[in-house]
Amino acid sequence: MASVLPLLYTVPVKIRVIPRLDIKGPNIVKGVRMEGLRVVGSPAMLARTYYEQGADELLALDIVASLYGRSLDLDIIRSIAQEVFIPLTVGGGIQSLHDISHVLRAGADKVALNTFALRNPAFLQEAVREFGSQCIVLSVEAKRRGEGWEAYTEGGREHSGRDVVEWVKEALGLGVGEILLTSVDRDGTKTGYDVDLLRTIASFATVPVIAHGGARDAASLADAVVAGADAVSLSWILHFKECTIPQLKEGLAERSLSVRRSSP
Amino acid sequence: MKIRIVDFGVGNLHSALKALRLFCDDASTSEDPAELRSADALVLPGVGSFRAGMHGLQVRGLGDVVREAAEAGKPILGICLGAQLLLSEGQEFGRCEGLGIIPGEVVPFPPLADGCKVPHMGWSPVDVPDAVSREGTILEATPPGADMYFVHSFLLRPQDHVHTLAVTSYGGHTFASVIRKGNVYGCQFHPEKSGAEGLRLLERFASICAEAVLR
C-alpha cells in the first residue's frame, strides 16, 4: 500500500529514525503488544549496530523497572552511551529528580517519563524546571478504548483511567519537550502505526511527537509522518533484520521526505 | 596536548568528554582556574539559559580564564550555550552580558514558518557561505550541507559577518551555526551528538589544538 503524500509536503527538520531498545535484565527484548518477550541481543552491541547504520537518536527503555519497582540499571545505560555519538533518551522506573540526574550522568541526554508522572503530574513540572523542557520526554502508552485512547503504565500492563488526549494536553501545559506516543495495540504487530492516534495528538501538540508501535516498512513510516509524527521509532523490523536503517531512509526519501544521510 | 572542558555547573559534560577522548589522550573536565589556565585548549559546553551559564562561569572565576585563553590565541570551542556565551550579550530572561570574545548578541528566533516549532530540535544542514573559506578551520573536513544535531531556542548573531563561518536555515530563517574569530570557535549544534560528521569536526579541532601547541 503506497502512501499518498500531499503536493509540496515539507517538514521543517529531517525526519528522525529512532531505534527503540526495550531493556529487561541484561538483555534487549521484544514482544507483541509488550507481551511474550523474546531476547534480541546485548544492549551495547545493538546500540553500536544501529549507530553505525545511521540512527538519528536512540531510545532505551527498561520495560519492567516500574512493574517490579526497581530502578534502572545504570551500568547498562553507560554501556549503551559508550557506543554512540547521537542523542540518547532513557526511561523506565524514574521516580525522582535524583533518578534523572543519575541517568543523565550515565550518558543520557533526555529522560522518558510515564508511570510515575501519571501518578504525580506535578513531577513533570519539577523535572522541567530542574533540567529544561528539552530534557523531558512524556512517554504515553495508548490503548484504544471506544472512540478514544486510554493511557497505560508499566509497559502496557496497568490502566490509569486517564484519557490520552487529556493527559497529553495536561503534560504539555506542564512543559514537557517531546512526546513519545506508543500504540500498545500496534506494538510488535507490524500492522502500521496508529495514524488516527497520531493525527489526533499532532493536531494540538506544540512539541515534537515520536511515533512508536506498528512499524512495518518505509511506507508505514511515511504514513506516520504524514499523520503528523516528527520522528518515527521502531524496533521489531530492525531487531529481526527485516530491514536496515539505510533502506528505511531510502524509502522515506523516495517519498519526498527529508532524512539525514550519514556518511561513512 | 592538554584539552580541558570547562565545568561551570550546567549541562552534560560527559558526552563532550567521551567524544574528545577519541582524539586527545589528555582530555578531562575541570572547574579549577589554575588547571584550566594550564590547558593548551578549552571546550566550553553547556545546556541551559544564558544567564545561568554566565553566573556559573563568574562564581567560579572562570570568565577571565576563558578570555585570557582567547587573548593568548589558544584554541577554544564553544558548544551550544557555550558558543552563545562567547558573544557580548544575551537576551534570554532579560539582557545579560556575555564573555564578549566575539562581538555580537544572542537573540530569540523570529516568527517561523508554519509547522516549525521552537526549540529547533533535530538534524539540519550546516553550510559554509561561498565567500568564506573552510580551509584551516574546524569545518575543513566537513562536506557541504552536512547534517548536525541542534537543540536551541536562541540564535548566535555576530555583529560582523566575518565572524560567521557557517549558516543553517530553519523555519524560513537563516542564522549563524558556526562562529569563528581566529582560534575561537562556537557551534550552535552539538558535534558530540552529531554522529560521524560531528566527530570529524572534533577531530579537526583536536588537530588545530595540536598545531597551536607546536607553534
Coordinates of C-alpha atoms in Angstrom, one line a residue, chain B residues 57-199:
Chain B
L57 CA 31.3 30.9 35.0
Q58 CA 31.5 34.0 37.2
V59 CA 31.0 32.3 40.6
R60 CA 33.9 30.0 39.7
G61 CA 36.1 32.9 38.5
L62 CA 36.3 31.3 35.0
G63 CA 35.1 34.1 32.8
D64 CA 38.6 35.7 32.9
V65 CA 40.2 32.4 32.4
V66 CA 38.4 31.8 29.1
R67 CA 39.0 35.4 28.0
E68 CA 42.8 35.1 28.7
A69 CA 43.0 31.9 26.8
A70 CA 41.3 33.6 23.8
E71 CA 43.7 36.5 24.0
A72 CA 46.7 34.1 24.2
G73 CA 45.5 32.6 20.9
K74 CA 44.6 29.2 22.4
P75 CA 42.0 27.2 20.6
I76 CA 38.6 27.4 22.2
L77 CA 35.4 25.5 21.1
G78 CA 32.1 26.7 22.5
I79 CA 29.2 24.2 22.1
C80 CA 25.5 25.3 22.1
L81 CA 25.2 27.5 25.2
G82 CA 29.0 27.6 25.4
A83 CA 29.0 29.1 21.9
Q84 CA 26.4 31.7 22.8
L85 CA 28.4 32.8 25.9
L86 CA 31.4 33.8 23.6
L87 CA 29.3 36.7 22.3
S88 CA 28.9 40.1 24.0
E89 CA 25.3 39.9 25.2
G90 CA 22.4 37.6 25.7
Q91 CA 18.6 38.4 25.7
E92 CA 17.3 35.3 27.5
F93 CA 15.3 36.3 30.6
G94 CA 16.4 40.0 30.1
R95 CA 19.7 41.4 28.9
C96 CA 22.8 39.8 30.2
E97 CA 26.5 40.4 29.5
G98 CA 28.4 37.6 27.8
L99 CA 32.1 36.9 27.6
G100 CA 32.5 39.4 24.7
I101 CA 35.2 37.4 22.9
I102 CA 33.4 37.7 19.6
P103 CA 31.3 40.8 19.2
G104 CA 27.6 40.1 18.8
E105 CA 24.5 39.1 20.6
V106 CA 22.2 36.1 21.3
V107 CA 18.6 36.6 20.2
P108 CA 15.4 34.6 20.2
F109 CA 14.1 33.0 16.9
P110 CA 12.0 35.4 14.9
P111 CA 8.5 34.2 13.9
L112 CA 8.9 31.0 12.0
A113 CA 7.1 29.4 9.0
D114 CA 4.1 27.2 9.8
G115 CA 4.8 23.9 11.4
C116 CA 8.2 24.9 12.7
K117 CA 8.5 24.5 16.4
V118 CA 10.8 26.2 18.9
P119 CA 13.2 24.9 20.2
H120 CA 14.7 24.0 16.9
M121 CA 15.4 20.3 17.6
G122 CA 16.8 17.8 15.3
W123 CA 19.2 17.4 12.3
S124 CA 19.7 20.4 9.9
P125 CA 22.4 21.1 7.3
V126 CA 25.4 23.3 8.0
D127 CA 26.7 25.3 5.1
V128 CA 29.8 27.5 4.6
P129 CA 28.8 30.6 2.6
D130 CA 30.6 30.8 -0.8
A131 CA 32.6 33.9 0.2
V132 CA 34.0 32.1 3.3
S133 CA 36.9 29.6 3.2
R134 CA 36.7 26.4 5.3
E135 CA 40.4 25.8 4.9
G136 CA 42.3 25.5 8.1
T137 CA 39.1 25.7 10.2
I138 CA 37.2 23.1 12.2
L139 CA 35.0 22.6 9.1
E140 CA 37.9 21.8 6.8
A141 CA 37.0 18.1 6.6
T142 CA 33.2 18.6 6.8
P143 CA 31.3 18.1 3.5
P144 CA 29.0 20.9 2.3
G145 CA 25.5 20.6 3.8
A146 CA 26.5 18.0 6.5
D147 CA 23.6 17.5 8.9
M148 CA 24.3 18.3 12.6
Y149 CA 22.1 17.9 15.7
F150 CA 20.6 21.1 17.1
V151 CA 18.6 21.8 20.2
H152 CA 18.2 25.6 20.8
S153 CA 15.7 28.4 21.2
F154 CA 18.1 31.3 20.7
L155 CA 20.4 32.3 17.9
L156 CA 24.0 33.4 17.5
R157 CA 24.1 36.9 15.9
P158 CA 27.7 38.0 15.4
Q159 CA 28.0 41.8 14.8
D160 CA 30.4 41.4 11.9
H161 CA 29.7 38.8 9.2
V162 CA 33.4 37.9 9.0
H163 CA 32.8 36.0 12.2
T164 CA 30.2 33.8 10.6
L165 CA 31.9 30.6 9.4
A166 CA 28.7 28.6 8.6
V167 CA 25.0 29.1 8.4
T168 CA 21.9 26.9 8.9
S169 CA 18.3 27.6 7.8
Y170 CA 15.2 26.7 9.8
G171 CA 11.6 27.8 9.5
G172 CA 12.5 30.2 6.7
H173 CA 15.2 31.9 8.7
T174 CA 19.0 31.6 8.2
F175 CA 21.3 32.0 11.1
A176 CA 25.0 31.6 12.1
S177 CA 25.5 28.0 13.1
V178 CA 29.3 28.2 13.5
I179 CA 31.1 31.4 14.5
R180 CA 34.8 32.0 14.5
K181 CA 37.4 34.6 15.4
G182 CA 40.9 33.3 15.0
N183 CA 41.2 30.1 17.0
V184 CA 38.0 30.7 18.9
Y185 CA 35.0 28.7 17.5
G186 CA 31.4 28.4 18.6
C187 CA 29.0 25.7 17.2
Q188 CA 25.2 26.2 17.8
F189 CA 24.8 22.5 17.2
H190 CA 26.2 19.6 19.3
P191 CA 29.1 18.0 17.4
E192 CA 29.4 15.4 20.2
K193 CA 25.9 14.2 19.3
S194 CA 26.1 14.6 15.5
G195 CA 27.4 11.1 14.6
A196 CA 30.3 10.7 12.2
E197 CA 30.2 14.3 10.9
G198 CA 30.3 15.7 14.5
L199 CA 33.3 13.5 15.3

